[in-house]
Amino acid sequence: MFESIPIQEITKQTGITVRTLRYYDQIGLLIPSARTQGKHRMYSDEDLKKLQQIQFLKSLGFSLQEISDMLKNREWNWSTSLKNQLDYVLNEQKRLRQIESALRELLHSIALEGETSWTVIQKLIQLSGSEPALRQAFRNQMFEDREKELLSLLPNMNSDDPDSLEWIALLGQLKRHMKDGPKSSEVQRIVGRMDEKRLETFKDEDTFIEKLWDIRNSPDLSEQMGLYPIEQELLELMGQAFDIYTARKEQQPEQEEGS
């Protein structure tokens, strides 16, 4: 005689619901070793061990049908099954990372644009449509090897690093103050912080920044390089505001000398 464990006790020990145990019974995955006269399911220690095996294999991502086949076949090729499952998990991780990246990019785009609309989504569709190989070929053509290392320091729309997030926030602020004009104190404050960040990251790299700015001001070249699409009106405001900011900055030493 084996020790009979009622279904309620199995539920208490494992946390598996009565409904799930009944379903396993219905599909033949885990048939209880006995039933009471009232037809209540009773489980043996062996049944409990099998249930633990089922839950373990389920936690590895195997389907109930796969688990059933594994437990029934004594000559099952475990190495092949585990390798295939590992490949599946790695591919799923890659797919989920791509989804995560797309979600971050969309959230950051909304923060930049200040709105949720199909216009924002269309920009991302446009960006994702460009071929990585073509983008890389364009970068190889436009930048020297030393400059290509600097490209990794540029803000990234699908990154959560503090520098990228601040650049996105600054661009979003600038967009919201477009009507104020390039001379406004708020726009000048924003481009002042942008200039500080430029110097923090790309000090003495004026040639690289000028080349990048020329590409950014060309919709076609920006698309070939895989840059996030920024409307020309905002780029023009930024350029005008930087010219004013730079001119005022250059005048400050002269005023200090004359004072």
Short mmCIF file of C-alpha atoms in Angstrom, two decimals:
data_model
loop_
_atom_site.label_atom_id
_atom_site.label_comp_id
_atom_site.label_asym_id
_atom_site.label_seq_id
_atom_site.Cartn_x
_atom_site.Cartn_y
_atom_site.Cartn_z
CA MET A 1 0.00 0.00 0.00
CA PHE A 2 1.27 3.43 -0.93
CA GLU A 3 0.65 6.55 1.06
CA SER A 4 -2.37 8.34 -0.42
CA ILE A 5 -2.19 12.12 -0.61
CA PRO A 6 -5.46 13.97 -1.32
CA ILE A 7 -5.54 16.60 -4.02
CA GLN A 8 -6.01 19.39 -1.48
CA GLU A 9 -2.78 18.38 0.27
CA ILE A 10 -0.93 18.31 -3.06
CA THR A 11 -2.19 21.83 -3.70
CA LYS A 12 -1.00 22.95 -0.27
CA GLN A 13 2.46 21.40 -0.73
CA THR A 14 3.12 22.57 -4.28
CA GLY A 15 1.00 25.68 -4.76
CA ILE A 16 -0.49 24.12 -7.89
CA THR A 17 -4.21 24.67 -8.17
CA VAL A 18 -6.82 21.90 -8.10
CA ARG A 19 -7.95 23.06 -11.52
CA THR A 20 -4.45 22.51 -12.96
CA LEU A 21 -4.17 19.04 -11.40
CA ARG A 22 -7.55 18.09 -12.85
CA TYR A 23 -6.40 19.33 -16.27
CA TYR A 24 -3.19 17.27 -16.06
CA ASP A 25 -5.37 14.26 -15.30
CA GLN A 26 -7.69 14.97 -18.25
CA ILE A 27 -4.83 15.16 -20.77
CA GLY A 28 -3.09 12.09 -19.32
CA LEU A 29 -0.03 14.00 -18.13
CA LEU A 30 -0.44 13.12 -14.44
CA ILE A 31 -3.09 10.53 -13.66
CA PRO A 32 -3.57 10.02 -9.90
CA SER A 33 -2.71 6.54 -8.67
CA ALA A 34 -6.03 6.08 -6.87
CA ARG A 35 -9.45 7.54 -6.21
CA THR A 36 -11.70 7.38 -3.17
CA GLN A 37 -15.17 5.84 -3.31
CA GLY A 38 -16.39 9.38 -3.85
CA LYS A 39 -14.01 9.54 -6.85
CA HIS A 40 -11.73 12.14 -5.25
CA ARG A 41 -8.20 12.05 -6.68
CA MET A 42 -5.48 10.56 -4.47
CA TYR A 43 -1.77 10.86 -5.26
CA SER A 44 1.23 8.70 -4.30
CA ASP A 45 4.78 9.80 -3.52
CA GLU A 46 5.70 8.74 -7.05
CA ASP A 47 2.92 10.95 -8.43
CA LEU A 48 4.31 13.86 -6.41
CA LYS A 49 7.81 13.26 -7.80
CA LYS A 50 6.39 13.19 -11.33
CA LEU A 51 4.54 16.44 -10.64
CA GLN A 52 7.81 18.02 -9.53
CA GLN A 53 9.43 16.85 -12.78
CA ILE A 54 6.56 18.35 -14.78
CA GLN A 55 6.84 21.71 -13.01
CA PHE A 56 10.62 21.78 -13.42
CA LEU A 57 10.43 21.08 -17.16
CA LYS A 58 7.62 23.61 -17.47
CA SER A 59 9.83 26.24 -15.78
CA LEU A 60 12.42 25.59 -18.52
CA GLY A 61 9.82 26.58 -21.11
CA PHE A 62 8.82 23.18 -22.46
CA SER A 63 5.21 22.73 -23.54
CA LEU A 64 2.94 20.21 -21.80
CA GLN A 65 2.97 18.03 -24.92
CA GLU A 66 6.77 18.03 -24.99
CA ILE A 67 6.87 17.18 -21.28
CA SER A 68 4.43 14.33 -21.80
CA ASP A 69 6.61 12.90 -24.59
CA MET A 70 9.74 13.26 -22.44
CA LEU A 71 8.28 11.43 -19.46
CA LYS A 72 6.82 8.60 -21.55
CA ASN A 73 9.93 7.87 -23.64
CA ARG A 74 12.75 6.25 -21.64
CA GLU A 75 15.13 6.71 -24.61
CA TRP A 76 14.40 10.40 -24.97
CA ASN A 77 17.37 12.41 -26.27
CA TRP A 78 17.72 14.92 -23.46
CA SER A 79 20.83 16.61 -24.84
CA THR A 80 19.11 17.48 -28.12
CA SER A 81 15.94 18.68 -26.37
CA LEU A 82 17.84 20.87 -23.93
CA LYS A 83 20.05 22.31 -26.67
CA ASN A 84 16.99 23.10 -28.83
CA GLN A 85 15.27 24.70 -25.87
CA LEU A 86 18.36 26.78 -25.09
CA ASP A 87 18.47 27.98 -28.71
CA TYR A 88 14.80 28.89 -28.48
CA VAL A 89 15.33 30.83 -25.22
CA LEU A 90 18.32 32.70 -26.66
CA ASN A 91 16.29 33.67 -29.74
CA GLU A 92 13.42 34.77 -27.51
CA GLN A 93 15.82 36.88 -25.45
CA LYS A 94 17.06 38.53 -28.65
CA ARG A 95 13.48 39.15 -29.79
CA LEU A 96 12.51 40.59 -26.39
CA ARG A 97 15.57 42.86 -26.39
CA GLN A 98 14.49 44.15 -29.80
CA ILE A 99 10.99 44.80 -28.45
CA GLU A 100 12.47 46.49 -25.37
CA SER A 101 14.63 48.68 -27.59
CA ALA A 102 11.65 49.63 -29.77
CA LEU A 103 9.53 50.49 -26.72
CA ARG A 104 12.29 52.67 -25.25
CA GLU A 105 12.71 54.39 -28.60
CA LEU A 106 8.99 55.07 -28.82
CA LEU A 107 8.83 56.43 -25.26
CA HIS A 108 11.85 58.65 -25.86
CA SER A 109 10.40 59.83 -29.18
CA ILE A 110 7.19 60.84 -27.42
CA ALA A 111 9.26 62.69 -24.79
CA LEU A 112 11.11 64.50 -27.56
CA GLU A 113 8.11 65.26 -29.73
CA GLY A 114 5.84 66.09 -26.78
CA GLU A 115 2.95 64.09 -28.23
CA THR A 116 1.68 60.62 -28.99
CA SER A 117 0.75 60.38 -32.64
CA TRP A 118 1.19 58.31 -35.75
CA THR A 119 3.66 60.97 -36.91
CA VAL A 120 6.05 59.86 -34.16
CA ILE A 121 5.50 56.18 -34.96
CA GLN A 122 6.00 56.86 -38.67
CA LYS A 123 9.41 58.36 -37.90
CA LEU A 124 10.42 55.19 -36.09
CA ILE A 125 9.11 53.04 -38.95
CA GLN A 126 11.22 55.14 -41.31
CA LEU A 127 14.25 54.75 -39.04
CA SER A 128 13.84 50.99 -38.61
CA GLY A 129 13.40 50.50 -42.35
CA SER A 130 17.00 51.42 -43.14
CA GLU A 131 19.38 48.51 -43.61
CA PRO A 132 22.10 48.21 -40.90
CA ALA A 133 24.67 47.21 -43.54
CA LEU A 134 23.91 50.31 -45.62
CA ARG A 135 24.10 52.52 -42.52
CA GLN A 136 27.48 51.04 -41.66
CA ALA A 137 28.75 51.47 -45.21
CA PHE A 138 27.70 55.13 -45.15
CA ARG A 139 29.49 55.71 -41.82
CA ASN A 140 32.62 54.00 -43.14
CA GLN A 141 32.54 56.32 -46.14
CA MET A 142 31.91 59.54 -44.20
CA PHE A 143 34.09 59.08 -41.11
CA GLU A 144 37.69 58.20 -40.42
CA ASP A 145 38.48 55.29 -38.10
CA ARG A 146 39.16 57.60 -35.17
CA GLU A 147 35.89 59.47 -35.80
CA LYS A 148 33.93 56.22 -35.97
CA GLU A 149 34.87 55.58 -32.35
CA LEU A 150 33.33 58.95 -31.46
CA LEU A 151 30.00 57.88 -33.01
CA SER A 152 29.45 55.52 -30.09
CA LEU A 153 29.35 58.57 -27.80
CA LEU A 154 26.37 60.11 -29.61
CA PRO A 155 22.98 60.06 -27.83
CA ASN A 156 20.87 57.03 -28.66
CA MET A 157 17.07 57.07 -28.83
CA ASN A 158 16.76 53.49 -27.55
CA SER A 159 19.19 53.88 -24.66
CA ASP A 160 18.53 54.69 -21.02
CA ASP A 161 21.98 56.08 -20.29
CA PRO A 162 21.88 59.50 -18.51
CA ASP A 163 23.57 61.40 -21.37
CA SER A 164 21.09 60.15 -23.97
CA LEU A 165 18.15 60.90 -21.69
CA GLU A 166 19.38 64.46 -21.08
CA TRP A 167 19.88 65.09 -24.80
CA ILE A 168 16.36 63.83 -25.50
CA ALA A 169 14.98 66.07 -22.74
CA LEU A 170 16.88 69.10 -24.08
CA LEU A 171 15.63 68.53 -27.62
CA GLY A 172 12.09 68.13 -26.28
CA GLN A 173 12.40 71.41 -24.36
CA LEU A 174 13.78 73.19 -27.42
CA LYS A 175 10.87 71.93 -29.52
CA ARG A 176 8.37 73.24 -26.98
CA HIS A 177 10.00 76.70 -27.06
CA MET A 178 10.27 76.99 -30.84
CA LYS A 179 7.77 79.85 -30.98
CA ASP A 180 9.89 81.88 -28.55
CA GLY A 181 12.60 82.34 -31.17
CA PRO A 182 16.37 81.77 -31.06
CA LYS A 183 17.10 84.87 -28.93
CA SER A 184 14.74 84.00 -26.08
CA SER A 185 16.31 83.41 -22.70
CA GLU A 186 14.82 79.90 -22.42
CA VAL A 187 16.12 78.81 -25.83
CA GLN A 188 19.53 80.29 -25.01
CA ARG A 189 19.54 78.41 -21.70
CA ILE A 190 18.81 75.15 -23.50
CA VAL A 191 21.48 75.57 -26.20
CA GLY A 192 23.90 76.69 -23.47
CA ARG A 193 23.45 73.35 -21.74
CA MET A 194 23.76 71.58 -25.10
CA ASP A 195 27.06 73.35 -25.69
CA GLU A 196 28.27 72.31 -22.25
CA LYS A 197 27.42 68.69 -23.03
CA ARG A 198 29.15 68.96 -26.42
CA LEU A 199 32.33 70.16 -24.74
CA GLU A 200 32.08 67.49 -22.03
CA THR A 201 31.95 64.72 -24.64
CA PHE A 202 33.61 66.11 -27.79
CA LYS A 203 36.10 68.73 -26.64
CA ASP A 204 38.59 69.63 -29.44
CA GLU A 205 36.56 67.60 -31.95
CA ASP A 206 35.19 70.58 -33.91
CA THR A 207 35.80 68.97 -37.32
CA PHE A 208 33.85 65.88 -36.31
CA ILE A 209 30.96 67.97 -34.90
CA GLU A 210 30.79 70.15 -38.04
CA LYS A 211 30.70 67.05 -40.25
CA LEU A 212 27.97 65.54 -38.09
CA TRP A 213 25.99 68.79 -38.14
CA ASP A 214 26.16 68.92 -41.97
CA ILE A 215 24.81 65.36 -42.11
CA ARG A 216 22.11 66.15 -39.57
CA ASN A 217 20.94 69.14 -41.67
CA SER A 218 20.47 66.93 -44.72
CA PRO A 219 17.36 64.71 -44.48
CA ASP A 220 18.80 62.29 -47.04
CA LEU A 221 22.19 61.97 -45.36
CA SER A 222 20.56 61.69 -41.91
CA GLU A 223 18.42 58.84 -43.15
CA GLN A 224 21.41 57.06 -44.71
CA MET A 225 23.27 57.33 -41.41
CA GLY A 226 20.27 56.07 -39.41
CA LEU A 227 19.76 59.24 -37.34
CA TYR A 228 16.41 59.92 -35.73
CA PRO A 229 14.42 62.25 -38.05
CA ILE A 230 14.27 65.81 -36.65
CA GLU A 231 12.17 68.37 -38.51
CA GLN A 232 14.10 71.03 -40.42
CA GLU A 233 12.39 73.85 -38.54
CA LEU A 234 13.80 72.63 -35.23
CA LEU A 235 17.28 72.18 -36.71
CA GLU A 236 17.18 75.72 -38.11
CA LEU A 237 16.17 77.11 -34.73
CA MET A 238 18.98 75.19 -33.08
CA GLY A 239 21.53 76.49 -35.59
CA GLN A 240 20.37 80.10 -35.21
CA ALA A 241 20.30 79.83 -31.41
CA PHE A 242 23.83 78.37 -31.33
CA ASP A 243 25.12 81.19 -33.54
CA ILE A 244 23.66 83.76 -31.14
CA TYR A 245 24.94 81.86 -28.11
CA THR A 246 28.46 81.56 -29.58
CA ALA A 247 28.57 85.26 -30.53
CA ARG A 248 27.52 86.30 -27.02
CA LYS A 249 30.04 83.90 -25.52
CA GLU A 250 32.85 85.39 -27.62
CA GLN A 251 31.86 88.93 -26.60
CA GLN A 252 32.03 88.18 -22.88
CA PRO A 253 35.86 88.14 -22.60
CA GLU A 254 36.06 91.47 -24.50
CA GLN A 255 33.50 93.03 -22.16
CA GLU A 256 35.38 91.70 -19.14
CA GLU A 257 38.67 93.19 -20.44
CA GLY A 258 37.04 96.58 -21.07
CA SER A 259 35.34 96.74 -17.66
#
